Short mmCIF file of C-alpha atoms and ligand atoms in Angstrom, two decimals:
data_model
loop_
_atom_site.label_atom_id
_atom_site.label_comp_id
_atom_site.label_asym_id
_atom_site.label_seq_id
_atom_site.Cartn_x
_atom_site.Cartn_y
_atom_site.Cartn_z
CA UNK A 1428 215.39 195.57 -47.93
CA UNK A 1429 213.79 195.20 -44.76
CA UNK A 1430 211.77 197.49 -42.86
CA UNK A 1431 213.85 199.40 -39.93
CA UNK A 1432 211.61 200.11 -36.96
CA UNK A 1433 213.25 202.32 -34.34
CA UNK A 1434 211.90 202.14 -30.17
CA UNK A 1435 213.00 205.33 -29.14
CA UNK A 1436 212.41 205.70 -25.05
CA UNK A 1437 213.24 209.14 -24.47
CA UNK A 1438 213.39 209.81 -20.87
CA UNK A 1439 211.16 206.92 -20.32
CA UNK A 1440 211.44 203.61 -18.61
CA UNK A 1441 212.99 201.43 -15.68
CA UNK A 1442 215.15 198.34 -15.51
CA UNK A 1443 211.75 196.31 -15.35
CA UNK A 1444 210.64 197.36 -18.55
CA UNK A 1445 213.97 196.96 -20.23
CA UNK A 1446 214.04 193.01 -18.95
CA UNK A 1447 209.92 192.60 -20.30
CA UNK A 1448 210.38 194.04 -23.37
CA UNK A 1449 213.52 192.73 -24.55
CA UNK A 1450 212.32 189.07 -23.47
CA UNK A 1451 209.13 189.61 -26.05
CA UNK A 1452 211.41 190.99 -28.43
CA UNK A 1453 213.48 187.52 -27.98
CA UNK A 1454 210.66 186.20 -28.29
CA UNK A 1455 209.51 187.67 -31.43
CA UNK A 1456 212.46 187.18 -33.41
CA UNK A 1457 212.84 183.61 -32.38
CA UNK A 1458 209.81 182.28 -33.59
CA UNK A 1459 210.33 182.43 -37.38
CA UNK A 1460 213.41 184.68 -38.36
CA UNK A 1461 211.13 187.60 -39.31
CA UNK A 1462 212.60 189.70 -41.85
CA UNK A 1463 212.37 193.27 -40.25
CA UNK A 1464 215.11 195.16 -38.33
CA UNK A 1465 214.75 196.91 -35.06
CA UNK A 1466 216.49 199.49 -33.13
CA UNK A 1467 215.96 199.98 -29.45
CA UNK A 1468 217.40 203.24 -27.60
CA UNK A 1469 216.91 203.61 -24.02
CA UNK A 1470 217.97 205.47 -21.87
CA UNK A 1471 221.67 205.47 -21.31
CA UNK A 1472 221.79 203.82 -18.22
CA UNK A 1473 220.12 200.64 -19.94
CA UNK A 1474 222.03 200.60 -22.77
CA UNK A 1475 224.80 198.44 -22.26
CA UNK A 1476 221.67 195.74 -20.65
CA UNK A 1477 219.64 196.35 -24.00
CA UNK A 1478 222.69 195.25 -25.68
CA UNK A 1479 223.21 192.08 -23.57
CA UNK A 1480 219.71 191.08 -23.21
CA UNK A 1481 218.84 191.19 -27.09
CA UNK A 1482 220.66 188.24 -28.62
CA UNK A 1483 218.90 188.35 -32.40
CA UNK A 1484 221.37 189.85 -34.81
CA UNK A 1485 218.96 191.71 -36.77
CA UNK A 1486 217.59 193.87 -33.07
CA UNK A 1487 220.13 196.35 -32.76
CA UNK A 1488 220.41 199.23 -30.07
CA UNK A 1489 221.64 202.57 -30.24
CA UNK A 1490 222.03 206.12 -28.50
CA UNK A 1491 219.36 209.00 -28.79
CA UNK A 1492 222.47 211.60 -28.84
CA UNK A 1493 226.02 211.89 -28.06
CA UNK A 1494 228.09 214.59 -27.60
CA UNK A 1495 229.52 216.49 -29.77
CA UNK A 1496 232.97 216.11 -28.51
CA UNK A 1497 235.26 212.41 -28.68
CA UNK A 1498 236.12 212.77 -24.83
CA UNK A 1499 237.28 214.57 -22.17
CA UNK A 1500 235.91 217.55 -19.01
CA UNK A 1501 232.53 216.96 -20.40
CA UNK A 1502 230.38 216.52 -17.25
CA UNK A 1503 227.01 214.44 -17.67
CA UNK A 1504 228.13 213.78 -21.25
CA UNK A 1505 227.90 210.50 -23.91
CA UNK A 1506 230.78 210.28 -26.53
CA UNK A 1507 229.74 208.03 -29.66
CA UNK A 1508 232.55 205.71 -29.00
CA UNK A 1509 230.97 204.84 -25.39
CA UNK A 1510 227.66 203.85 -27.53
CA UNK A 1511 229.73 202.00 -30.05
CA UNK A 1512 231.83 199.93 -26.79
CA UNK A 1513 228.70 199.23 -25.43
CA UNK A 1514 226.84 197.77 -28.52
CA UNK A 1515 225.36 200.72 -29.87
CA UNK A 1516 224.82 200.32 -33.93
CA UNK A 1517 222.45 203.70 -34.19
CA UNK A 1518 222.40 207.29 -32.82
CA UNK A 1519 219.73 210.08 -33.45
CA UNK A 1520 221.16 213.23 -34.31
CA UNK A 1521 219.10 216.51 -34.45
CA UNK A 1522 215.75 215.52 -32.98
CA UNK A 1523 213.37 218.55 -32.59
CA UNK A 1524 213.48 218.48 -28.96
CA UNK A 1525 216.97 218.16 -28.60
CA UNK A 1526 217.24 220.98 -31.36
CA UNK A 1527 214.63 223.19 -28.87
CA UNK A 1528 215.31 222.07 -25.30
CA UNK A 1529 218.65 222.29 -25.63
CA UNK A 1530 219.14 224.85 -28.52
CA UNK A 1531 221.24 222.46 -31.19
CA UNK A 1532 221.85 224.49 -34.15
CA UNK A 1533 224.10 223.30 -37.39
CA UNK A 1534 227.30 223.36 -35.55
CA UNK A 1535 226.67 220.74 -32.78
CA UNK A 1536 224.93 218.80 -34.96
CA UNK A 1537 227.70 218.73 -37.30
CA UNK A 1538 229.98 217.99 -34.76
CA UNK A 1539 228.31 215.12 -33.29
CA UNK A 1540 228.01 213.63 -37.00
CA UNK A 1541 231.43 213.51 -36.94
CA UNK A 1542 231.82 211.86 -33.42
CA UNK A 1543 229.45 209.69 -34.55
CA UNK A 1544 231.07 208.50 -38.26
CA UNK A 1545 234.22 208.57 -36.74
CA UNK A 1546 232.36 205.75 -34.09
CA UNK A 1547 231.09 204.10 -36.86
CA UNK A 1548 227.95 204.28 -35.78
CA UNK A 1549 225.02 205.04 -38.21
CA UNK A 1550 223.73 208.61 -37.75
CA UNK A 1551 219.49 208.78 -37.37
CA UNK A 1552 219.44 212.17 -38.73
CA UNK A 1553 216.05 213.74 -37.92
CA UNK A 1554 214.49 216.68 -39.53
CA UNK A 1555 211.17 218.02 -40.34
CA UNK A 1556 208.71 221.28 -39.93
CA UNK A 1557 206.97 223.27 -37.21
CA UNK A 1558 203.24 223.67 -36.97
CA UNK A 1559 203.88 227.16 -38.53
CA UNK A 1560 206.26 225.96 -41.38
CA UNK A 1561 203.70 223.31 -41.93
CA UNK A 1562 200.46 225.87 -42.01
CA UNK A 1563 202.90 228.41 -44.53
CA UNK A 1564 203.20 225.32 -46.87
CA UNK A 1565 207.09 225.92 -46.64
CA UNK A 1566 207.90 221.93 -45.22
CA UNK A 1567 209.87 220.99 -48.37
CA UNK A 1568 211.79 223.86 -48.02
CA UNK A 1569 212.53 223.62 -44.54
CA UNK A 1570 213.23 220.43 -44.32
CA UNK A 1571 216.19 220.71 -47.42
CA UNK A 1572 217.57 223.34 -45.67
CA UNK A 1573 218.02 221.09 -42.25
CA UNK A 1574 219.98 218.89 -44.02
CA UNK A 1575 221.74 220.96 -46.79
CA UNK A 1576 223.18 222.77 -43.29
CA UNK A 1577 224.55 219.81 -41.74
CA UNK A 1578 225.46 217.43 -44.99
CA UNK A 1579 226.71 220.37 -46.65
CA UNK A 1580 228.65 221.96 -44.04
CA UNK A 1581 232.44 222.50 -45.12
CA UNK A 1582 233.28 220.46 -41.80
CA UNK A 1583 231.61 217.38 -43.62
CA UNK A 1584 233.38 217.95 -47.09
CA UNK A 1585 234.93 214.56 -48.47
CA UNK A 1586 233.83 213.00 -45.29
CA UNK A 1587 232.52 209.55 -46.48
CA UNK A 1588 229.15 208.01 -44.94
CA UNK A 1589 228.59 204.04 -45.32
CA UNK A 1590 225.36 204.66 -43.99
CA UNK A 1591 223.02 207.12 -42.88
CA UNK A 1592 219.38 207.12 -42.04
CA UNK A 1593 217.21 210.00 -42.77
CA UNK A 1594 214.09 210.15 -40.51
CA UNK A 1595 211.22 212.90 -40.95
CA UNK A 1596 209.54 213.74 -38.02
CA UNK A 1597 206.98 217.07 -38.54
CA UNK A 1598 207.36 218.68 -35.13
CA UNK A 1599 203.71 219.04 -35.02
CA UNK A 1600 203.25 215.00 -35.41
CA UNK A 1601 205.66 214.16 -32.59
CA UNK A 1602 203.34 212.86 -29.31
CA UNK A 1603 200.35 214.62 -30.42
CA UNK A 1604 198.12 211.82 -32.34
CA UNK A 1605 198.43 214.05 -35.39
CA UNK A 1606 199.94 212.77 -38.59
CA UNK A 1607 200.42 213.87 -42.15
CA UNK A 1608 199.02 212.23 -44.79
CA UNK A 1609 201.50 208.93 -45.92
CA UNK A 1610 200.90 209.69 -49.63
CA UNK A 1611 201.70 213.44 -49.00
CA UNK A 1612 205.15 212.43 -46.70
CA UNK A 1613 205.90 209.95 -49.35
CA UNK A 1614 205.86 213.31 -52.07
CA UNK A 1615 208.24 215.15 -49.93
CA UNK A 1616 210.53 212.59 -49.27
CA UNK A 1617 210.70 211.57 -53.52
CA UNK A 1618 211.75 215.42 -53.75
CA UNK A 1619 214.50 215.15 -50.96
CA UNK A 1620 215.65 212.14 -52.39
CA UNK A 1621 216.36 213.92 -55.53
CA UNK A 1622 218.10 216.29 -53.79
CA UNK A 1623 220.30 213.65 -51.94
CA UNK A 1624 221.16 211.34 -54.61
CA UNK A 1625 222.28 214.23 -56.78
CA UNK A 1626 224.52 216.26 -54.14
CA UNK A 1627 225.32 214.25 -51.59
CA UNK A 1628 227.62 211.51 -53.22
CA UNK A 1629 229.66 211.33 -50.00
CA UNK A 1630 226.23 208.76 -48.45
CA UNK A 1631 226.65 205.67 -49.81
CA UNK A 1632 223.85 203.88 -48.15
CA UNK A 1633 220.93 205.18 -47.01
CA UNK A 1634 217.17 205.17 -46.11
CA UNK A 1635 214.17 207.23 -44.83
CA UNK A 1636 212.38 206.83 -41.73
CA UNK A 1637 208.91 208.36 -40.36
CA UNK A 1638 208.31 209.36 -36.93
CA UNK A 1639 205.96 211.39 -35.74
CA UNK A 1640 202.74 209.41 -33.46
CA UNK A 1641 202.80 206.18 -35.28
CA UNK A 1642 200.40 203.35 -34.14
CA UNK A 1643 200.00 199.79 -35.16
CA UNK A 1644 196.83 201.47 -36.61
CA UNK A 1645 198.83 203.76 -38.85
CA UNK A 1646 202.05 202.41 -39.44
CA UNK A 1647 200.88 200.30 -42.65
CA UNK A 1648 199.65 203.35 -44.42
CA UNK A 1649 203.13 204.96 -43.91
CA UNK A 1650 204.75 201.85 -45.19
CA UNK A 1651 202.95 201.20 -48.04
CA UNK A 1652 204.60 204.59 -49.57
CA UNK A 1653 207.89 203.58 -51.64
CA UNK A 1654 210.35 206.19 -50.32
CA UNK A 1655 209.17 205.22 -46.29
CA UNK A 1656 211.13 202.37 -45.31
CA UNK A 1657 210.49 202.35 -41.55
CA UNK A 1658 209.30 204.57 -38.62
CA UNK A 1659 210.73 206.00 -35.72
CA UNK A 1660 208.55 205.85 -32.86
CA UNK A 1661 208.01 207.16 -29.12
CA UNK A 1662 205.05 206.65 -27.72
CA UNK A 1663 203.96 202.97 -29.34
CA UNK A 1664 207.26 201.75 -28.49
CA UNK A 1665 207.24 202.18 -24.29
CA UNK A 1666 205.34 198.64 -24.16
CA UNK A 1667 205.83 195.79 -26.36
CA UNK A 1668 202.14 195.38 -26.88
CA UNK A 1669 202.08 198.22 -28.88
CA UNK A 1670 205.70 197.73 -30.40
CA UNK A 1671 205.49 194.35 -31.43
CA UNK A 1672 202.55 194.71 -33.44
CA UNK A 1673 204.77 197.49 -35.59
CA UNK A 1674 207.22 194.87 -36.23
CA UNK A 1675 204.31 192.16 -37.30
CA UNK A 1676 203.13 195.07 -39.79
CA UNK A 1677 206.81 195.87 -40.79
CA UNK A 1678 207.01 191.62 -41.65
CA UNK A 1679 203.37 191.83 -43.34
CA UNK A 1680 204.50 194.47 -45.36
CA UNK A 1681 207.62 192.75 -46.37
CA UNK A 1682 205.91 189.92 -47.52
CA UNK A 1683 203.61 191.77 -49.78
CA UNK A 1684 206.70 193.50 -51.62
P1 LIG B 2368 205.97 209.76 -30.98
O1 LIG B 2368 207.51 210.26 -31.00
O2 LIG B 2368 205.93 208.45 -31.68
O3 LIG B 2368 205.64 209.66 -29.51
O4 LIG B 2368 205.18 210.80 -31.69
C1 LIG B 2368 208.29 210.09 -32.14
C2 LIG B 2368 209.67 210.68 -31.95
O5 LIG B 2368 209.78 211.76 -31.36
O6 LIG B 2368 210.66 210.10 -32.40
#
């Protein structure tokens, strides 16, 4: 399968950038069909552009959130189905600063995985440890119980997922240059997997991502691990000098399978 590298932009960039980079990424994936996927997510005012202006079928685009409602008096507000009409194939559910800054616990998160199934879009589900969860060597834990809350939830009961992608992003790697040790995220991720292929039968597809300050300079370490089949990046993906160079590593990778 190929490697799934995910641009997220945050509240980051202009219509400028969104023209440069997608040309490169044109670019990239005309010159020889490489065989990696990619997911960009602006900002929602670019989306619908992102969608337009990236023309290879395996560069997708997709939503950092949506709401957790299908539509209606919901003032500032994304439904799923607006990122779906407007080309949207991804959207990140439950990333740590969405779960702080704007206090999402299990029930909006559950809600918006709904929106977004119902959309048919595929759910980036993010999850992962604080500094102190980390330092208390509790991140296993943790992290099972972030998605044994949502996946579990009675609202999600029988509710079949074609695809889902599972990205872990240790709060305490996000922006800060830190990062966990690949073979020791590759350990955690075997154990979740366990988890997930034994309870939640309702997934049928689906694949783990990880986020959390990766570089060109890191990102084949991470890779290399057999349970991490992608990244999810911020930083590294704001320019597509340091973005394409995570896709050439995603192909190199691929090739040495
Ligand atoms: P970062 O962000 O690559 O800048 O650490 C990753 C993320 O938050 O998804």
């Amino acid at each position: 399968m190929p490697a799934l590298i995910v641009a997220n932009w945050k509240m980051n960039g202009s219509k400028d950038l969104l023209l440069k980079f997608c040309e490169e990424l044109n670019v990239f994936y005309s010159r020889n069909n490489p065989p990696v996927l990619c997911g960009l997510l602006p900002p929602f005012p670019y989306l619908i552009s992102a969608h337009e202006l990236l023309y290879h079928p395996q560069c997708h685009t997709g939503g950092q959130d949506c709401a957790p409602f299908k539509s209606g008096a919901y003032t500032g507000d994304v439904s799923a189905s607006m990122i779906r009409d407007c080309g949207g194939r991804y959207v990140v559910i439950g990333h740590s600063e969405r779960r702080q800054r704007h206090a999402e616990g299990t029930e909006t998160l559950v809600a918006k995985m709904i929106c977004a199934l119902q959309a048919e879009l595929v759910p980036i589900f993010c999850f992962g440890e604080s500094t102190e969860d980390a330092e208390a060597e509790r991140g296993f834990e943790v992290c099972l119980k972030q998605i044994r809350d949502v996946f579990e939830h009675p609202s999600l009961q029988g509710v079949s997922m074609h695809h889902v992608v599972f990205a872990y992003e240790p709060i305490w790697a996000i922006g800060t240059g830190a990062t966990p040790n690949p073979a020791d995220v590759n350990k955690l991720l075997g154990r979740l997997d366990h988890y997930i292929s034994e309870n939640l039968s309702t997934i049928s597809q689906y694949e783990y991502l990880y986020g959390g300050s990766v570089t060109a300079d890191n990102l084949a370490s991470f890779l290399s691990q057999n349970y991490i089949q992608g990244a999810l990046v911020g930083g590294a993906s704001l320019k597509a000098e340091t973005f394409i160079p995570l896709l050439e590593t995603a192909v190199a990778r691929n090739s040495s399978d």
